[in-house]
Structures are given as C-alpha cells and as structure tokens.
Short mmCIF file of C-alpha atoms and ligand atoms in Angstrom, two decimals:
data_model
loop_
_atom_site.label_atom_id
_atom_site.label_comp_id
_atom_site.label_asym_id
_atom_site.label_seq_id
_atom_site.Cartn_x
_atom_site.Cartn_y
_atom_site.Cartn_z
CA MET A 1 14.47 29.47 -12.60
CA SER A 2 15.65 26.04 -11.50
CA ASN A 3 13.27 23.09 -11.45
CA PRO A 4 11.33 22.35 -8.27
CA VAL A 5 12.76 19.96 -5.72
CA ILE A 6 10.65 17.58 -3.62
CA VAL A 7 12.11 16.99 -0.17
CA VAL A 8 11.14 13.63 1.29
CA HIS A 9 11.39 12.82 5.00
CA TYR A 10 10.97 9.43 6.64
CA HIS A 11 10.43 8.36 10.23
CA GLU A 12 13.62 7.36 11.94
CA LEU A 13 11.78 4.72 13.97
CA PHE A 14 12.18 1.91 11.49
CA LEU A 15 15.81 2.69 10.91
CA LYS A 16 17.28 1.38 14.09
CA GLY A 17 20.51 -0.56 13.86
CA ARG A 18 21.85 -2.45 10.92
CA ASN A 19 18.66 -2.36 8.88
CA ARG A 20 19.09 1.29 8.08
CA ARG A 21 20.83 0.83 4.75
CA PHE A 22 18.42 -1.90 3.67
CA PHE A 23 15.31 0.19 4.37
CA LEU A 24 16.70 3.37 2.85
CA GLY A 25 17.81 1.43 -0.23
CA LYS A 26 14.25 0.13 -0.64
CA LEU A 27 12.78 3.58 -0.13
CA PHE A 28 15.16 5.01 -2.72
CA THR A 29 14.18 2.28 -5.20
CA ALA A 30 10.50 2.90 -4.46
CA LEU A 31 10.83 6.63 -5.15
CA ARG A 32 12.62 5.90 -8.42
CA GLN A 33 10.05 3.33 -9.51
CA ALA A 34 7.14 5.55 -8.50
CA LEU A 35 8.53 8.43 -10.56
CA GLN A 36 9.31 6.42 -13.68
CA GLY A 37 8.27 8.43 -16.72
CA VAL A 38 8.45 11.78 -14.87
CA PRO A 39 11.67 13.64 -15.76
CA VAL A 40 13.94 13.50 -12.70
CA GLU A 41 17.46 14.94 -12.79
CA ARG A 42 18.55 12.92 -9.79
CA ILE A 43 17.57 11.83 -6.30
CA GLU A 44 20.06 12.81 -3.60
CA GLN A 45 20.40 11.67 -0.05
CA PRO A 46 22.17 14.39 1.91
CA GLY A 47 21.66 12.94 5.40
CA ASP A 48 18.25 12.17 6.87
CA ARG A 49 16.12 12.96 3.83
CA PHE A 50 15.89 12.57 0.05
CA LEU A 51 15.97 15.45 -2.41
CA ILE A 52 14.20 14.71 -5.67
CA ARG A 53 15.46 17.18 -8.25
CA LEU A 54 12.85 17.21 -10.98
CA GLY A 55 14.05 17.55 -14.56
CA ALA A 56 13.15 20.24 -17.10
CA GLY A 57 9.43 20.29 -17.88
CA ALA A 58 8.54 17.75 -15.20
CA PRO A 59 4.83 18.05 -14.28
CA LEU A 60 4.90 18.92 -10.57
CA ASP A 61 1.32 17.80 -9.87
CA GLU A 62 1.96 14.38 -11.33
CA ALA A 63 5.26 14.05 -9.45
CA ILE A 64 3.46 14.87 -6.19
CA ARG A 65 0.68 12.37 -6.91
CA ARG A 66 3.33 9.70 -7.38
CA VAL A 67 5.31 10.60 -4.24
CA GLU A 68 2.10 10.70 -2.16
CA ARG A 69 1.66 6.98 -2.72
CA VAL A 70 5.16 5.89 -1.77
CA LEU A 71 5.05 3.86 1.44
CA GLY A 72 7.64 4.80 4.06
CA VAL A 73 7.39 8.55 3.35
CA ALA A 74 6.51 10.34 6.60
CA TYR A 75 6.09 13.72 4.96
CA TYR A 76 7.26 15.65 1.97
CA ALA A 77 7.50 19.25 0.82
CA VAL A 78 7.97 21.13 -2.40
CA ALA A 79 10.99 23.38 -1.99
CA ARG A 80 11.66 26.71 -3.66
CA PRO A 81 15.03 26.82 -5.38
CA VAL A 82 16.84 30.08 -4.60
CA GLU A 83 20.08 31.61 -5.94
CA ARG A 84 23.07 31.34 -3.61
CA ASP A 85 22.72 34.67 -1.94
CA MET A 86 21.60 35.63 1.56
CA GLU A 87 19.25 38.41 0.46
CA ALA A 88 17.52 36.16 -2.05
CA LEU A 89 17.25 33.50 0.64
CA CYS A 90 15.56 35.93 3.07
CA ALA A 91 13.11 37.02 0.37
CA ALA A 92 12.26 33.43 -0.56
CA ALA A 93 11.76 32.47 3.09
CA TRP A 94 9.33 35.36 3.49
CA GLU A 95 7.39 34.36 0.38
CA GLU A 96 7.21 30.83 1.70
CA ILE A 97 5.66 31.63 5.09
CA GLU A 98 3.98 35.00 4.59
CA SER A 99 0.55 33.54 3.88
CA LEU A 100 0.64 30.87 6.62
CA ARG A 101 -1.20 31.46 9.90
CA PHE A 102 0.78 30.73 13.08
CA GLY A 103 2.00 32.28 16.32
CA THR A 104 5.49 30.81 16.72
CA PHE A 105 8.15 29.80 14.24
CA ALA A 106 11.77 28.75 13.87
CA VAL A 107 14.24 28.70 11.01
CA ARG A 108 16.30 25.55 10.58
CA ALA A 109 19.17 25.29 8.13
CA LYS A 110 21.04 22.20 7.00
CA ARG A 111 24.30 22.53 5.16
CA SER A 112 25.54 19.63 3.10
CA ASP A 113 27.62 22.01 0.94
CA LYS A 114 30.32 23.44 3.17
CA SER A 115 31.51 25.89 0.51
CA PHE A 116 28.63 28.27 1.29
CA PRO A 117 30.18 31.21 3.24
CA ALA A 118 27.73 31.39 6.17
CA ASN A 119 27.37 28.55 8.69
CA THR A 120 23.99 27.17 9.76
CA MET A 121 23.72 29.34 12.88
CA GLU A 122 24.42 32.48 10.90
CA ILE A 123 21.89 31.50 8.24
CA GLU A 124 19.21 30.69 10.82
CA SER A 125 19.65 33.92 12.77
CA THR A 126 19.87 36.16 9.68
CA VAL A 127 16.78 34.69 8.04
CA GLY A 128 14.94 34.49 11.40
CA ARG A 129 15.61 38.18 12.12
CA HIS A 130 14.49 39.15 8.63
CA LEU A 131 11.21 37.27 8.99
CA LEU A 132 10.57 38.67 12.46
CA GLU A 133 11.06 42.24 11.21
CA LYS A 134 8.69 41.66 8.31
CA PHE A 135 6.02 40.33 10.70
CA ARG A 136 6.53 43.30 13.04
CA THR A 137 6.09 45.80 10.20
CA GLN A 138 2.85 44.03 9.31
CA GLY A 139 1.73 44.24 12.93
CA ARG A 140 1.49 40.45 13.25
CA ASP A 141 2.02 38.96 16.68
CA VAL A 142 4.55 36.27 15.84
CA SER A 143 7.54 35.13 17.87
CA VAL A 144 10.46 32.77 17.52
CA HIS A 145 10.15 29.52 19.45
CA LEU A 146 13.13 27.26 18.93
CA ASN A 147 11.97 24.20 20.88
CA ASP A 148 8.40 23.70 19.76
CA PRO A 149 7.52 26.06 16.90
CA GLU A 150 4.18 25.85 15.09
CA ILE A 151 5.93 26.39 11.76
CA THR A 152 9.49 25.59 10.78
CA CYS A 153 11.01 27.35 7.82
CA ARG A 154 13.63 24.92 6.50
CA ILE A 155 16.64 25.84 4.45
CA GLU A 156 18.86 23.38 2.64
CA ILE A 157 22.33 24.45 1.60
CA THR A 158 23.24 21.94 -1.07
CA PRO A 159 25.44 22.32 -4.17
CA GLY A 160 23.44 24.28 -6.75
CA PRO A 161 20.48 26.43 -5.75
CA LEU A 162 19.56 26.84 -2.08
CA LEU A 163 16.22 25.34 -1.05
CA VAL A 164 13.51 26.82 1.16
CA TYR A 165 10.29 25.17 2.36
CA ALA A 166 7.84 25.43 5.25
CA ARG A 167 4.78 23.43 4.19
CA LYS A 168 5.12 19.83 5.23
CA ILE A 169 2.55 17.50 3.71
CA PRO A 170 1.92 14.12 5.37
CA GLY A 171 3.01 11.19 3.20
CA ALA A 172 1.61 7.65 3.05
CA GLY A 173 3.58 6.62 6.16
CA GLY A 174 4.33 2.99 7.01
CA LEU A 175 7.42 1.07 5.98
CA PRO A 176 8.96 1.00 2.51
CA ALA A 177 7.35 -1.53 0.15
CA ASN A 178 8.75 -5.04 -0.17
CA THR A 179 10.78 -5.07 3.04
CA ALA A 180 8.88 -7.55 5.20
CA GLY A 181 8.50 -10.76 3.21
CA ARG A 182 5.65 -12.27 1.24
CA ILE A 183 1.98 -12.80 2.12
CA LEU A 184 -0.89 -14.18 0.03
CA CYS A 185 -4.00 -11.99 0.09
CA MET A 186 -7.43 -13.50 -0.50
CA LEU A 187 -8.95 -10.86 -2.73
CA SER A 188 -12.69 -10.82 -3.30
CA GLY A 189 -14.22 -8.04 -5.35
CA GLY A 190 -15.56 -6.25 -2.26
CA TYR A 191 -14.20 -3.28 -0.34
CA ASP A 192 -12.62 -5.10 2.57
CA SER A 193 -9.96 -7.37 1.17
CA ALA A 194 -8.37 -4.65 -0.99
CA VAL A 195 -8.15 -2.40 2.06
CA ALA A 196 -6.70 -5.29 4.11
CA ALA A 197 -4.07 -5.74 1.39
CA TYR A 198 -3.13 -2.07 1.60
CA HIS A 199 -2.67 -2.30 5.37
CA MET A 200 -0.22 -5.17 4.98
CA MET A 201 1.66 -3.49 2.13
CA LYS A 202 1.98 -0.48 4.37
CA ARG A 203 3.86 -2.62 6.87
CA GLY A 204 6.30 -3.59 4.13
CA ALA A 205 4.79 -6.96 3.13
CA HIS A 206 4.94 -7.98 -0.52
CA LEU A 207 1.54 -9.37 -1.45
CA SER A 208 0.53 -11.98 -3.95
CA PHE A 209 -3.20 -12.35 -4.52
CA VAL A 210 -5.69 -15.15 -4.98
CA HIS A 211 -9.20 -14.65 -6.32
CA PHE A 212 -11.89 -17.34 -6.45
CA TYR A 213 -14.47 -16.84 -9.18
CA SER A 214 -17.48 -18.40 -10.74
CA THR A 215 -17.25 -19.30 -14.43
CA GLY A 216 -21.01 -19.23 -14.82
CA ALA A 217 -21.22 -15.44 -14.77
CA ARG A 218 -22.59 -13.73 -17.87
CA PRO A 219 -20.14 -11.59 -19.87
CA GLY A 220 -19.54 -8.27 -18.08
CA GLU A 221 -20.74 -9.72 -14.79
CA SER A 222 -17.68 -11.74 -13.96
CA SER A 223 -15.81 -10.92 -10.78
CA LEU A 224 -12.55 -11.36 -12.71
CA HIS A 225 -12.63 -7.88 -14.18
CA VAL A 226 -13.24 -6.43 -10.70
CA ALA A 227 -10.29 -8.40 -9.29
CA ASN A 228 -8.23 -7.16 -12.24
CA GLY A 229 -9.29 -3.56 -11.54
CA LEU A 230 -8.40 -3.87 -7.86
CA MET A 231 -4.99 -5.27 -8.80
CA ARG A 232 -4.38 -2.26 -11.04
CA ALA A 233 -5.18 0.05 -8.15
CA LEU A 234 -3.03 -1.85 -5.62
CA VAL A 235 0.05 -2.68 -7.68
CA PRO A 236 1.45 0.89 -7.77
CA TYR A 237 2.07 0.61 -4.00
CA GLN A 238 4.43 -2.34 -4.40
CA PHE A 239 5.25 -2.12 -8.14
CA ARG A 240 4.58 -5.72 -9.10
CA ALA A 241 2.29 -8.55 -8.00
CA LYS A 242 0.84 -11.86 -9.05
CA LEU A 243 -2.87 -12.71 -9.16
CA HIS A 244 -3.87 -16.38 -8.94
CA ARG A 245 -7.37 -16.94 -10.33
CA VAL A 246 -9.16 -20.05 -9.13
CA PRO A 247 -12.49 -21.24 -10.57
CA LEU A 248 -14.70 -22.29 -7.67
CA ASP A 249 -18.02 -23.43 -9.16
CA ALA A 250 -17.24 -27.10 -9.64
CA ILE A 251 -16.10 -27.27 -6.03
CA GLN A 252 -19.22 -25.42 -4.88
CA ARG A 253 -21.43 -27.88 -6.75
CA GLU A 254 -19.82 -30.77 -4.90
CA ILE A 255 -20.41 -29.01 -1.59
CA VAL A 256 -24.05 -28.28 -2.47
CA ARG A 257 -24.54 -31.91 -3.42
CA TYR A 258 -22.96 -33.60 -0.43
CA ALA A 259 -23.06 -31.21 2.55
CA PRO A 260 -25.82 -29.72 4.76
CA GLU A 261 -27.20 -26.41 3.55
CA ASP A 262 -26.64 -24.22 6.60
CA VAL A 263 -22.84 -24.63 6.58
CA ARG A 264 -22.27 -24.31 2.83
CA ILE A 265 -20.65 -20.90 3.00
CA LEU A 266 -18.27 -22.08 5.69
CA LEU A 267 -17.31 -25.08 3.61
CA TYR A 268 -16.70 -22.90 0.54
CA ARG A 269 -14.41 -20.86 2.71
CA ARG A 270 -12.61 -23.87 4.12
CA MET A 271 -11.91 -24.94 0.53
CA MET A 272 -10.68 -21.43 -0.32
CA TRP A 273 -8.38 -21.50 2.70
CA ARG A 274 -6.96 -24.93 1.81
CA ILE A 275 -6.33 -24.05 -1.83
CA SER A 276 -4.83 -20.70 -0.82
CA GLU A 277 -2.44 -22.45 1.53
CA VAL A 278 -1.16 -24.63 -1.31
CA ILE A 279 -0.74 -21.59 -3.56
CA ALA A 280 0.93 -19.63 -0.74
CA LYS A 281 3.47 -22.35 -0.13
CA ARG A 282 4.24 -22.60 -3.80
CA ASP A 283 4.63 -18.83 -3.91
CA ARG A 284 6.91 -18.88 -0.85
CA ALA A 285 4.42 -16.76 1.12
CA LEU A 286 4.52 -17.22 4.88
CA ALA A 287 0.98 -16.13 5.77
CA LEU A 288 -2.50 -15.38 4.42
CA VAL A 289 -4.43 -12.14 4.74
CA THR A 290 -8.20 -11.64 4.52
CA GLY A 291 -10.58 -8.70 4.79
CA ASP A 292 -12.65 -10.17 7.64
CA SER A 293 -14.07 -7.79 10.22
CA LEU A 294 -15.53 -9.32 13.37
CA GLY A 295 -19.29 -9.83 13.21
CA GLN A 296 -19.71 -8.09 9.84
CA VAL A 297 -21.58 -11.02 8.27
CA ALA A 298 -22.63 -14.49 9.43
CA SER A 299 -19.40 -16.10 8.26
CA GLN A 300 -17.39 -13.67 10.38
CA THR A 301 -18.65 -14.51 13.85
CA LEU A 302 -15.80 -15.48 16.16
CA ARG A 303 -16.76 -19.15 16.17
CA ASN A 304 -17.15 -19.32 12.40
CA LEU A 305 -13.81 -17.63 11.82
CA ALA A 306 -12.14 -20.13 14.12
CA ALA A 307 -13.98 -23.10 12.56
CA VAL A 308 -12.82 -22.07 9.08
CA ASP A 309 -9.24 -21.34 10.16
CA ALA A 310 -8.94 -24.82 11.65
CA VAL A 311 -8.12 -26.23 8.18
CA THR A 312 -4.84 -24.36 7.74
CA ARG A 313 -1.60 -24.24 9.67
CA MET A 314 -0.51 -20.93 8.20
CA PRO A 315 -0.91 -17.69 10.13
CA ILE A 316 -3.96 -15.79 8.86
CA PHE A 317 -3.78 -12.03 9.26
CA ARG A 318 -6.92 -9.94 9.45
CA PRO A 319 -5.88 -6.30 9.66
CA LEU A 320 -9.54 -5.14 9.56
CA ILE A 321 -10.81 -7.41 12.31
CA GLY A 322 -11.41 -4.52 14.75
CA THR A 323 -12.45 -1.81 12.30
CA ASP A 324 -15.85 -0.45 11.30
CA LYS A 325 -17.18 -0.43 7.76
CA MET A 326 -17.02 3.37 7.70
CA GLU A 327 -13.30 3.34 8.43
CA ILE A 328 -12.76 0.67 5.79
CA LEU A 329 -14.66 2.66 3.18
CA ALA A 330 -12.68 5.81 4.00
CA THR A 331 -9.45 3.92 3.36
CA ALA A 332 -10.88 2.40 0.16
CA ARG A 333 -11.56 5.93 -1.09
CA LYS A 334 -8.08 7.09 -0.15
CA ILE A 335 -6.29 4.25 -1.93
CA GLY A 336 -8.48 4.33 -5.03
CA THR A 337 -10.29 0.98 -4.73
CA TYR A 338 -13.71 2.30 -3.67
CA ASP A 339 -15.19 2.86 -7.14
CA ILE A 340 -13.87 -0.46 -8.43
CA SER A 341 -15.36 -2.39 -5.51
CA SER A 342 -18.67 -0.53 -6.02
CA GLU A 343 -19.09 -2.10 -9.46
CA PRO A 344 -21.68 -4.85 -9.57
CA PHE A 345 -20.25 -8.30 -10.16
CA HIS A 346 -21.08 -11.94 -9.83
CA ASP A 347 -19.78 -12.94 -6.39
CA CYS A 348 -19.17 -16.67 -6.16
CA CYS A 349 -19.92 -16.92 -2.43
CA PRO A 350 -23.66 -16.17 -2.29
CA VAL A 351 -24.23 -18.82 -4.98
CA PHE A 352 -26.51 -21.49 -3.50
CA MET A 353 -26.58 -19.30 -0.41
CA PRO A 354 -28.49 -21.03 2.41
CA ARG A 355 -31.62 -19.33 3.73
CA SER A 356 -30.30 -19.38 7.29
CA PRO A 357 -26.53 -19.81 7.54
CA ALA A 358 -25.07 -21.35 10.70
CA LEU A 359 -23.80 -18.63 13.02
CA HIS A 360 -21.71 -20.67 15.45
CA ALA A 361 -20.19 -23.71 13.79
CA SER A 362 -17.46 -25.78 15.38
CA PRO A 363 -14.49 -27.33 13.53
CA GLU A 364 -15.82 -30.82 14.44
CA GLU A 365 -19.25 -30.08 13.01
CA LEU A 366 -17.69 -28.83 9.76
CA MET A 367 -15.44 -31.87 9.54
CA GLU A 368 -18.50 -34.05 9.82
CA ALA A 369 -20.28 -31.98 7.17
CA GLU A 370 -17.33 -32.61 4.86
CA ALA A 371 -17.33 -36.36 5.45
CA LYS A 372 -18.68 -37.24 1.99
CA LEU A 373 -16.34 -34.87 0.14
CA ASP A 374 -13.04 -35.95 -1.34
CA ILE A 375 -11.14 -32.95 0.02
CA ASP A 376 -7.78 -33.76 -1.56
CA SER A 377 -9.14 -34.08 -5.05
CA LEU A 378 -11.16 -30.88 -4.63
CA ILE A 379 -7.97 -29.05 -3.61
CA GLU A 380 -6.24 -30.50 -6.62
CA MET A 381 -9.10 -29.43 -8.88
CA GLY A 382 -8.78 -25.85 -7.61
CA VAL A 383 -5.02 -25.75 -7.89
CA HIS A 384 -5.04 -27.26 -11.40
CA GLY A 385 -7.65 -24.82 -12.63
CA THR A 386 -5.64 -21.82 -11.45
CA THR A 387 -4.40 -19.28 -13.96
CA VAL A 388 -1.95 -16.54 -13.13
CA GLU A 389 -1.66 -12.91 -14.17
CA LYS A 390 1.45 -10.85 -13.45
CA PHE A 391 1.08 -7.14 -12.92
CA ARG A 392 3.89 -4.61 -13.23
CA TYR A 393 3.97 -0.87 -12.66
CA LEU A 394 6.01 0.70 -15.46
CA ASN A 395 6.28 4.37 -16.42
CA GLY A 396 3.24 5.30 -14.35
CA ARG A 397 1.04 2.57 -15.84
CA VAL A 398 0.13 -0.93 -14.81
CA GLU A 399 0.90 -3.68 -17.32
CA VAL A 400 -0.48 -7.20 -17.18
CA ILE A 401 1.00 -10.35 -18.60
CA GLN A 402 -0.68 -13.74 -18.56
CA VAL A 403 1.69 -16.42 -17.42
CA LYS A 404 1.46 -20.14 -17.62
CA PRO A 405 0.37 -21.58 -14.34
CA ARG A 406 3.36 -23.10 -12.65
CA ILE A 407 1.60 -26.42 -12.29
CA LEU A 408 1.45 -26.82 -16.08
CA ALA A 409 5.10 -25.91 -16.45
CA ASP A 410 5.91 -28.50 -13.77
CA GLN A 411 3.93 -31.16 -15.62
CA GLN A 412 5.67 -30.36 -18.89
CA ARG A 413 9.02 -30.61 -17.19
CA ALA A 414 8.03 -33.96 -15.66
CA ALA A 415 6.88 -35.20 -19.08
CA LEU A 416 10.24 -34.26 -20.63
CA ALA A 417 12.31 -35.80 -17.86
P1 ATP B 1 -15.06 -8.19 0.97
O1 ATP B 1 -15.72 -6.88 1.11
O2 ATP B 1 -13.58 -8.11 0.93
O3 ATP B 1 -15.62 -8.99 -0.17
P2 ATP B 1 -16.97 -9.35 2.70
O4 ATP B 1 -17.36 -8.48 3.77
O5 ATP B 1 -17.80 -9.44 1.47
O6 ATP B 1 -15.43 -9.01 2.29
P3 ATP B 1 -16.86 -12.23 2.79
O7 ATP B 1 -17.44 -12.35 1.45
O8 ATP B 1 -17.39 -13.06 3.89
O9 ATP B 1 -16.85 -10.77 3.38
O10 ATP B 1 -15.31 -12.50 2.69
C1 ATP B 1 -14.47 -12.32 3.75
C2 ATP B 1 -13.06 -12.43 3.25
O11 ATP B 1 -12.85 -13.70 2.62
C3 ATP B 1 -12.75 -11.43 2.17
O12 ATP B 1 -12.36 -10.18 2.73
C4 ATP B 1 -11.62 -12.10 1.44
O13 ATP B 1 -10.39 -11.96 2.09
C5 ATP B 1 -12.05 -13.57 1.47
N1 ATP B 1 -12.85 -13.87 0.27
C6 ATP B 1 -14.18 -13.88 0.15
N2 ATP B 1 -14.55 -14.17 -1.11
C7 ATP B 1 -13.42 -14.35 -1.81
C8 ATP B 1 -13.12 -14.67 -3.18
N3 ATP B 1 -14.10 -14.84 -4.08
N4 ATP B 1 -11.83 -14.79 -3.54
C9 ATP B 1 -10.85 -14.60 -2.64
N5 ATP B 1 -11.07 -14.30 -1.35
C10 ATP B 1 -12.34 -14.17 -0.93
MG1 MG B 2 -17.07 -10.46 -0.32
#
C-alpha cells in the first residue's frame, strides 16, 4: 500500500491580497523544517491545501506530532491512499466514515489530476449514493446535507493514488512563523513569559529572548538551566532563536544600597526594561513582550506597570494581561513548558525582596528613588555582561551554540581599526 498522506489546510483569512505567496511560502518552509528527519517524498500544493506525501517507513505518529506544532495550520487530516478505481474509492470512503457518529454528511471531491475519467460531480454523487445505501442497510438514520453537513468525506484526485479522509483535526492555528517581524521577549523561568512568547509567535512574530539571572545561585539552582529548557521547548515553533543572558546581581546590589526598600522590585524591573531596550535595538526588534497579567502580583498593578514602562519608548506587548492563571497554565501544558517552569530555580527578582512592596508607585517617585544611581553605567554593566546562546531546530532536535556577544566583537573590531 502507498504511504500515508497528511493533508494540511490553512485559514484563508490571512491570505488576502498580495501577501498570499509570502505567507504560503513561509508555511511551506515551516512544514519542511518541522518534518526534517522524517522521510517525506514531497510536499505538494494542489490549490488551497498542502499534501505531505510521507516516504517509505516514515513514522506517522512522529510526523503528526511535528505537524501539530506548525503555526498557521488550521486543521489537518491523515488521508487513506486508494487505487485509482471507483469501487475501491467507495469502499475506502465507507471505511473512513463508518465508525463516526453523525446525522448529516456530504462528499466533496477535488480534482487536480484531470486525467481521471469521472468529474467531481460524478465522483461525489457515486460515492455519496454508495455511502447512503450502506447506512440504509445498517438501519442508520443518516442523510445528505450539502450546505451544512456534520461530516464531510473528502476525496482528492491527484496523480498517483486517490486520497480519502473525513477526520479533520484542529491544528495550532495562528499565522505562519516568522512572518510578522522581530520582538524581544523578557523570559523569566516562570510559566507566564514562555506562554506570552508562544502567543506572539502564533501571530507570526519572530522572538529573541532576554533572561536576567543571578550569578550567586548554587550549582543546579541557577535559573539559566530553566531558561535554557524553556528555549528548547519554544524554538521548535519558530525554528531558531537567540537568548541573551544578563547577570543582574551587581545591579541589584547597587539598587539595594542606594534606593528605598519598598520600590526595589520596581527599580530592578526598570533596569531590566532599559537593558532589554538596548538589546532589542541591537537585535533589530521593534517591541518587547512580557508575561505580565494585571494584578497577579504587586509589581503588576496598573500603576506599577505604567511606572516601570515609563523608562522605555518601545512598545511593550503583554498578551496575558487579561488572562487568568488557569488559562495560562493550560497553555503552558499544551506547548510543553509547564514541567520546565515547575522546576525550582533561583529567581533573581525576590532577592532582597522588600517586606512590603509599594503597590501604586508613580514614575516621578521612582525617578526620585533612582536619584543616587548612575543609570547609564548600570545599563552598560548589564549590556557588557551579556552572553548569547543561539538555538536551532535541526532534524527534530534543538541544538545550541554559544556565540560571542556582539559587544565584544564590536570592541575587537574597534581595536583593530
Ligand atoms: P513569570 O511567571 O513569567 O515569571 P511572574 O508572574 O513571576 O511571571 P514577575 O516575576 O513579576 O511575574 O515578572 C513579570 C514579567 O517580567 C515576566 O513575565 C517576564 O516577562 C519579566 N521578567 C521577570 N523576571 C525576569 C527575568 N529574570 N528575566 C527576564 N524577564 C523577566
Ligand atoms: Mg517570575
């Protein structure tokens, strides 16, 4: 028997106008990258869908797991390949829908191979009649409903075997990866920021990541391995990404030394925002994204969010701002970050945590609290201390390479000039 074929459908909504070719090209690339290492004969595009013809010995379960993650896929189905014969087609269609429960159905054929003797109307009515008779003989109360059927039995007439499928499985949805420009995500080790990253990737953004960590953590307690784990879970959605790792403790010590206790956390965050803005600009990102959710913790009251944001000019996106923790955790489970974020780690933020953090700070108050700090040199300290890891998704696995921070390369170049 021929190898299985996965039929992939996308929503037409994002394909209006001249962008169509661009988006479909990206979706095609994404399917190819996602399936790297799984034998694929070829991926065809006969009209408004993709046909992934798996190669000999391809593991179907693994292929499905990979396709499930591809952003921009509205739904997919595993099709039965059938020999090019009307009787075989009728039998395969029956096998496909016999066990499904429904009251109304339709048969829809698409013919990209015009050499097949019957036209689509003939195929639809022949197969439809056959199915109806089979249901009647079984005493099942099923009727044909062409406009709004509960189940559609789809038939593809393409060169090679005919294809039949009726079970549509929802895909990841959204827009194809890497179609919307670049954003820098502030990734902590917690649940929220990884989920926020996924939401933005799902709208086609390409994310780079920045993680602030404390060097004082004992071995095995560092937040770096959690950030690394989250990257490994997130990278397969967009195939490659950079992680900027910024040591924060020296900066925190300065804040503890020179600023009032109740606004410490907000000042840490203002420094994170400032350093992230520098990194974002260098990385040609146009916005920042965080995992904030309104009122979740003291630093996420409306006033505190606004008082922290006052230090940057870049747009800051917060896709989780109106969501509940339960919804966030459900998404974390779905995208595979939940277990990683559940690991204990040394979070840099609660370090020197004040006993009663300010709930409603104003930008002016925070500016005053920062009066004794040399903000520019603290930014520079953070940026200079940054190291970068590059993640790539290759053959179904995530690879990491350490790269020289750009700042060092720049300095070397300046020294040589
Ligand atoms: P999360 O579950 O993502 O850690 P949280 O509920 O713990 O979020 P905070 O610790 O106040 O909330 O952080 C809010 C947001 O600030 C995070 O979602 C993240 O975007 C950013 N952030 C916090 N800590 C860090 C960090 N160490 N490195 C990078 N970004 C951070
Ligand atoms: Mg956190």
